[in-house]
Short mmCIF file of C-alpha atoms and ligand atoms in Angstrom, two decimals:
data_model
loop_
_atom_site.label_atom_id
_atom_site.label_comp_id
_atom_site.label_asym_id
_atom_site.label_seq_id
_atom_site.Cartn_x
_atom_site.Cartn_y
_atom_site.Cartn_z
CA MET H 1233 192.70 51.59 -81.57
CA SER H 1234 192.88 52.35 -77.87
CA LEU H 1235 194.63 49.76 -75.78
CA VAL H 1236 192.35 50.16 -72.83
CA SER H 1237 188.63 50.34 -73.18
CA VAL H 1238 187.04 52.94 -70.94
CA ALA H 1239 183.33 52.82 -70.14
CA GLY H 1240 181.55 55.20 -72.43
CA ASP H 1241 184.15 55.23 -75.22
CA HIS H 1242 183.14 54.19 -78.70
CA THR H 1243 185.40 51.22 -79.31
CA PRO H 1244 183.10 48.65 -80.91
CA MET H 1245 182.80 45.44 -78.95
CA GLY H 1246 184.95 42.58 -80.23
CA HIS H 1247 184.13 38.93 -80.21
CA VAL H 1248 185.56 35.75 -78.73
CA ALA H 1249 185.54 32.36 -80.45
CA LEU H 1250 186.17 29.47 -78.10
CA VAL H 1251 187.84 27.05 -80.46
CA GLY H 1252 188.88 23.41 -80.10
CA ALA H 1253 192.20 22.59 -81.75
CA GLY H 1254 191.87 18.81 -81.63
CA PRO H 1255 194.17 16.33 -79.89
CA GLY H 1256 197.50 17.10 -81.54
CA ASP H 1257 197.72 16.27 -85.22
CA PRO H 1258 197.21 19.69 -86.81
CA GLU H 1259 195.26 18.09 -89.65
CA LEU H 1260 192.51 17.36 -87.14
CA LEU H 1261 191.59 21.03 -86.79
CA THR H 1262 188.24 21.91 -88.33
CA LEU H 1263 187.95 24.25 -91.31
CA ARG H 1264 186.11 26.71 -89.10
CA ALA H 1265 188.93 26.66 -86.55
CA VAL H 1266 191.47 27.45 -89.26
CA ARG H 1267 189.33 30.26 -90.72
CA LEU H 1268 188.90 31.91 -87.33
CA ILE H 1269 192.61 31.56 -86.51
CA GLU H 1270 193.47 33.18 -89.84
CA CYS H 1271 191.52 36.34 -89.15
CA ALA H 1272 192.02 36.68 -85.37
CA ASP H 1273 193.61 39.79 -83.88
CA ALA H 1274 194.57 37.86 -80.75
CA ILE H 1275 194.91 34.16 -80.03
CA VAL H 1276 194.97 33.02 -76.43
CA TYR H 1277 196.19 29.44 -76.47
CA ASP H 1278 196.79 26.58 -74.06
CA ARG H 1279 199.64 24.16 -73.48
CA LEU H 1280 198.19 21.28 -75.51
CA VAL H 1281 197.39 23.30 -78.62
CA PRO H 1282 199.38 21.94 -81.59
CA PRO H 1283 202.05 24.57 -82.37
CA ALA H 1284 201.28 24.15 -86.09
CA ALA H 1285 197.78 25.54 -85.45
CA LEU H 1286 199.34 28.91 -84.70
CA ALA H 1287 201.04 28.94 -88.08
CA TRP H 1288 197.71 30.02 -89.60
CA ALA H 1289 197.66 33.21 -87.53
CA ARG H 1290 198.04 36.33 -89.60
CA LYS H 1291 201.12 38.47 -89.29
CA GLY H 1292 200.69 40.91 -86.46
CA ALA H 1293 198.21 38.82 -84.50
CA ALA H 1294 198.96 38.75 -80.78
CA LEU H 1295 199.76 35.19 -79.67
CA ILE H 1296 199.22 34.92 -75.94
CA TYR H 1297 200.21 31.76 -74.06
CA ALA H 1298 197.85 30.90 -71.24
CA GLY H 1299 199.18 27.47 -70.33
CA LYS H 1300 198.29 26.51 -66.84
CA GLN H 1301 200.32 24.93 -64.13
CA ARG H 1302 198.65 22.37 -61.96
CA SER H 1303 199.28 24.20 -58.71
CA ARG H 1304 198.17 27.64 -59.92
CA HIS H 1305 194.96 26.78 -61.68
CA THR H 1306 192.43 28.97 -59.92
CA LEU H 1307 194.28 32.24 -59.98
CA LEU H 1308 195.26 31.87 -63.61
CA GLN H 1309 191.80 30.79 -64.70
CA ASP H 1310 190.39 34.10 -63.40
CA ASP H 1311 193.18 35.97 -65.15
CA ILE H 1312 192.36 34.24 -68.43
CA CYS H 1313 188.66 35.13 -68.15
CA ARG H 1314 189.55 38.75 -67.42
CA LEU H 1315 192.00 38.83 -70.31
CA LEU H 1316 189.37 37.55 -72.77
CA VAL H 1317 186.86 40.14 -71.62
CA ARG H 1318 189.45 42.93 -71.87
CA LEU H 1319 190.58 41.96 -75.37
CA ALA H 1320 186.97 41.83 -76.60
CA ARG H 1321 186.25 45.23 -75.07
CA GLU H 1322 189.22 46.57 -77.01
CA GLY H 1323 187.31 45.57 -80.13
CA LYS H 1324 189.48 42.57 -80.96
CA ARG H 1325 188.49 39.39 -82.74
CA VAL H 1326 189.77 36.90 -80.22
CA VAL H 1327 190.32 33.18 -80.64
CA ARG H 1328 190.52 31.27 -77.38
CA LEU H 1329 192.25 28.14 -78.58
CA LYS H 1330 192.14 24.96 -76.50
CA GLY H 1331 193.34 21.43 -77.01
CA GLY H 1332 190.73 18.86 -78.01
CA ASP H 1333 187.19 20.07 -77.54
CA PRO H 1334 186.89 23.30 -75.55
CA LEU H 1335 183.95 22.06 -73.49
CA ILE H 1336 185.38 18.70 -72.45
CA PHE H 1337 187.61 18.97 -69.37
CA GLY H 1338 188.92 22.24 -70.73
CA ARG H 1339 187.24 24.76 -68.43
CA GLY H 1340 185.74 26.34 -71.51
CA GLY H 1341 182.39 26.45 -69.74
CA GLU H 1342 183.79 28.80 -67.11
CA GLU H 1343 185.28 31.05 -69.74
CA ILE H 1344 182.08 31.48 -71.71
CA GLU H 1345 180.19 32.07 -68.47
CA ALA H 1346 182.54 34.97 -67.79
CA LEU H 1347 182.00 36.27 -71.34
CA ALA H 1348 178.23 35.96 -71.06
CA ALA H 1349 178.27 37.76 -67.70
CA SER H 1350 180.20 40.63 -69.31
CA ALA H 1351 177.92 40.70 -72.39
CA VAL H 1352 180.81 39.79 -74.69
CA PRO H 1353 179.56 38.11 -77.89
CA PHE H 1354 181.03 34.64 -78.32
CA GLU H 1355 180.78 31.49 -80.37
CA ILE H 1356 181.95 27.93 -79.78
CA VAL H 1357 183.77 25.79 -82.31
CA PRO H 1358 183.89 22.14 -81.24
CA GLY H 1359 187.08 20.17 -81.66
CA ILE H 1360 187.96 16.51 -81.76
CA THR H 1361 188.32 15.53 -78.15
CA ALA H 1362 191.26 13.39 -77.00
CA ALA H 1363 188.99 10.38 -76.38
CA SER H 1364 187.87 10.11 -79.99
CA GLY H 1365 191.05 11.37 -81.65
CA VAL H 1366 193.53 9.38 -79.57
CA ALA H 1367 191.43 6.21 -79.56
CA ALA H 1368 191.02 6.38 -83.33
CA TYR H 1369 194.77 6.78 -83.92
CA ALA H 1370 195.45 3.94 -81.49
CA GLY H 1371 193.04 1.64 -83.34
CA ILE H 1372 190.56 1.33 -80.45
CA PRO H 1373 186.85 1.70 -81.27
CA LEU H 1374 185.30 3.27 -78.18
CA THR H 1375 182.04 1.43 -78.73
CA HIS H 1376 181.53 -1.89 -80.48
CA ARG H 1377 178.46 -4.08 -80.53
CA ASP H 1378 180.41 -7.08 -79.24
CA HIS H 1379 182.10 -5.16 -76.42
CA ALA H 1380 180.69 -1.88 -75.21
CA GLN H 1381 177.34 -0.16 -75.57
CA ALA H 1382 178.40 2.83 -73.53
CA CYS H 1383 181.45 5.00 -73.16
CA VAL H 1384 182.20 7.17 -70.15
CA PHE H 1385 184.61 10.10 -70.13
CA VAL H 1386 186.00 10.90 -66.72
CA THR H 1387 188.77 13.04 -65.30
CA GLY H 1388 191.33 11.39 -63.07
CA HIS H 1389 192.64 14.69 -61.80
CA LEU H 1390 193.63 14.17 -58.21
CA LYS H 1391 191.98 16.30 -55.58
CA ASP H 1392 193.87 16.37 -52.28
CA GLY H 1393 195.52 13.09 -53.17
CA THR H 1394 192.22 11.25 -53.49
CA MET H 1395 190.02 10.58 -56.47
CA ASP H 1396 186.39 11.29 -55.90
CA LEU H 1397 184.90 9.09 -58.60
CA ASP H 1398 181.77 6.97 -58.85
CA TRP H 1399 183.65 3.66 -58.88
CA GLU H 1400 180.54 1.45 -59.00
CA MET H 1401 179.41 3.19 -62.16
CA LEU H 1402 182.89 3.03 -63.72
CA ALA H 1403 183.28 -0.68 -62.98
CA ARG H 1404 180.13 -1.69 -64.86
CA PRO H 1405 180.55 -4.31 -67.58
CA ARG H 1406 180.06 -3.68 -71.32
CA GLN H 1407 181.27 -0.13 -71.30
CA THR H 1408 184.45 1.69 -72.15
CA VAL H 1409 185.97 4.07 -69.63
CA VAL H 1410 188.21 6.86 -70.91
CA VAL H 1411 190.18 8.73 -68.28
CA TYR H 1412 191.58 12.17 -69.04
CA MET H 1413 194.42 13.40 -66.81
CA GLY H 1414 194.71 9.92 -65.35
CA LEU H 1415 198.46 9.40 -65.50
CA LEU H 1416 199.32 10.64 -62.04
CA GLY H 1417 196.61 8.52 -60.47
CA LEU H 1418 197.01 5.54 -62.78
CA ALA H 1419 197.84 3.00 -60.07
CA VAL H 1420 194.90 4.15 -57.93
CA LEU H 1421 192.53 4.08 -60.90
CA CYS H 1422 193.45 0.52 -61.86
CA ARG H 1423 193.34 -0.67 -58.25
CA GLU H 1424 189.92 0.86 -57.54
CA LEU H 1425 188.37 -0.49 -60.74
CA ILE H 1426 189.50 -3.97 -59.73
CA ALA H 1427 188.32 -3.44 -56.15
CA HIS H 1428 184.89 -2.44 -57.47
CA GLY H 1429 184.43 -5.55 -59.58
CA LEU H 1430 186.25 -5.36 -62.90
CA PRO H 1431 188.37 -8.47 -63.59
CA ARG H 1432 192.11 -7.97 -63.15
CA SER H 1433 192.48 -9.17 -66.74
CA THR H 1434 190.36 -6.32 -68.16
CA PRO H 1435 192.27 -4.85 -71.11
CA ALA H 1436 193.57 -1.34 -70.47
CA ALA H 1437 195.74 0.97 -72.53
CA ILE H 1438 197.56 4.19 -71.94
CA ILE H 1439 198.39 6.30 -74.95
CA GLU H 1440 200.96 9.05 -74.77
CA GLN H 1441 201.05 11.91 -77.31
CA GLY H 1442 198.17 10.40 -79.24
CA THR H 1443 197.80 11.40 -82.92
CA LEU H 1444 201.32 12.88 -82.90
CA PRO H 1445 204.48 11.48 -84.49
CA ASP H 1446 205.73 10.40 -81.04
CA GLN H 1447 202.57 8.47 -80.15
CA ARG H 1448 203.24 5.52 -77.82
CA ALA H 1449 200.61 3.05 -76.70
CA ILE H 1450 200.96 0.55 -73.90
CA VAL H 1451 198.35 -2.15 -73.99
CA ALA H 1452 198.11 -4.29 -70.88
CA THR H 1453 195.54 -5.22 -68.25
CA LEU H 1454 194.21 -3.47 -65.18
CA SER H 1455 196.63 -5.45 -63.04
CA THR H 1456 199.75 -4.76 -65.12
CA LEU H 1457 199.27 -1.37 -66.77
CA ALA H 1458 200.49 0.95 -64.01
CA ALA H 1459 203.80 -0.87 -63.55
CA ARG H 1460 204.42 -1.03 -67.29
CA ALA H 1461 203.60 2.64 -67.78
CA SER H 1462 206.00 3.61 -65.04
CA ARG H 1463 208.75 1.30 -66.39
CA GLN H 1464 208.41 2.87 -69.80
CA ALA H 1465 208.30 6.37 -68.32
CA ILE H 1466 205.01 7.37 -69.93
CA LYS H 1467 204.52 11.11 -69.68
CA SER H 1468 201.67 13.57 -70.03
CA PRO H 1469 199.60 14.03 -72.13
CA ALA H 1470 198.38 10.51 -71.83
CA LEU H 1471 194.93 8.98 -72.06
CA LEU H 1472 193.75 5.86 -70.27
CA ILE H 1473 191.23 3.58 -71.98
CA VAL H 1474 189.72 0.66 -70.07
CA GLY H 1475 187.44 -2.03 -71.50
CA THR H 1476 187.43 -5.05 -73.73
CA VAL H 1477 187.47 -2.84 -76.85
CA VAL H 1478 191.15 -2.31 -76.07
CA ARG H 1479 191.77 -5.90 -77.16
CA LEU H 1480 190.90 -4.90 -80.73
CA GLN H 1481 193.96 -2.66 -80.86
CA ARG H 1482 196.11 -5.70 -81.62
CA SER H 1483 194.51 -6.11 -85.03
CA LEU H 1484 193.37 -2.55 -85.71
CA ALA H 1485 196.42 -0.40 -84.87
CA TRP H 1486 197.12 1.47 -88.09
CA PHE H 1487 198.82 4.73 -87.28
CA SER H 1488 202.44 5.14 -88.04
CA PRO H 1489 203.65 8.65 -88.78
CA GLU H 1490 205.85 7.50 -91.68
CA ARG H 1491 202.92 5.83 -93.42
CA THR H 1492 200.72 8.89 -92.98
CA ALA H 1493 203.45 11.14 -94.37
CA LEU H 1494 203.84 8.86 -97.39
CA ALA H 1495 200.10 8.91 -98.04
CA ALA H 1496 200.06 12.70 -97.82
CA ALA H 1497 203.00 12.96 -100.20
CA ALA H 1498 201.37 10.56 -102.65
CA GLY H 1499 198.20 12.65 -102.60
CA SER H 1500 199.96 15.97 -103.17
N1 SAH J 2403 189.77 19.60 -73.80
C1 SAH J 2403 190.66 18.49 -74.02
C2 SAH J 2403 191.07 17.82 -72.74
C3 SAH J 2403 191.89 18.66 -71.80
S1 SAH J 2403 192.39 17.77 -70.38
C4 SAH J 2403 190.01 17.50 -74.98
O1 SAH J 2403 188.83 17.62 -75.30
O2 SAH J 2403 190.71 16.59 -75.42
C5 SAH J 2403 194.00 17.23 -70.87
C6 SAH J 2403 194.05 15.74 -70.93
O3 SAH J 2403 193.57 15.27 -72.18
C7 SAH J 2403 195.46 15.17 -70.85
O4 SAH J 2403 195.89 15.09 -69.50
C8 SAH J 2403 195.27 13.81 -71.47
O5 SAH J 2403 194.67 12.91 -70.58
C9 SAH J 2403 194.28 14.12 -72.55
N2 SAH J 2403 194.96 14.39 -73.84
C10 SAH J 2403 194.90 15.51 -74.57
N3 SAH J 2403 195.62 15.40 -75.70
C11 SAH J 2403 196.16 14.17 -75.68
C12 SAH J 2403 197.01 13.44 -76.57
N4 SAH J 2403 197.45 13.98 -77.71
N5 SAH J 2403 197.38 12.18 -76.24
C13 SAH J 2403 196.93 11.62 -75.10
N6 SAH J 2403 196.13 12.25 -74.22
C14 SAH J 2403 195.74 13.51 -74.50
#
């Protein structure tokens, strides 16, 4: 197979599957994700993809790391789009593997736009997004008839040091707010939600490495969470959940890696 596709040659067009790898626990990959990984010629994967997901790759598959650094996003995003198009034009079956769901704060939309513009056939395999996976493993129901009839997913990614969010909407009662990439701006997030009307005592949790053996959850309130997270040196990836549903964690927390391992062993 030629390495470079030249216009007019007869290399058949390949295919790209944009695949979600779930929030961390490799058992949360879908069957379809595993099947596509198994037969891929090339897997282009991100930083938050569980390493165990790559274990299904066949021998000889090209594993290409496309992890992004905060400060170099734009340039690298274009490179990734170009890489996907090039690999497909070389006739490869490509898996573009992303953490969580590929279309939720994952820039998957931009990548499939580039594929569509280049007439590269593609498919999308949804994954369990951090909000549902991490909340479930933390024992926090994102909606609950007694607490929240709505749930909002928002990115707390800082733009020029400020967060351009619709604070009035986020501070509404009877909803759960889930903030992706909110660790850096945690203090600002909590402060603004209070300033826009949420009680200081609103339950809020930050969960680090959710669904993974090292999962840590800090459950506090809007007025205390930022200080506690910084005292306990919470690191990325971490998800912020705000709303009275967080209170349920006290009685519903169930995940402990040892217990899950025991259950798996008992079932095998
Ligand atoms: N497409 C992904 C999100 C990518 S943005 C999805 O659907 O989940 C990356 C952010 O997701 C992180 O900064 C963090 O806020 C959140 N995240 C992803 N995995 C996580 C995990 N295992 N534990 C806690 N937060 C996680």
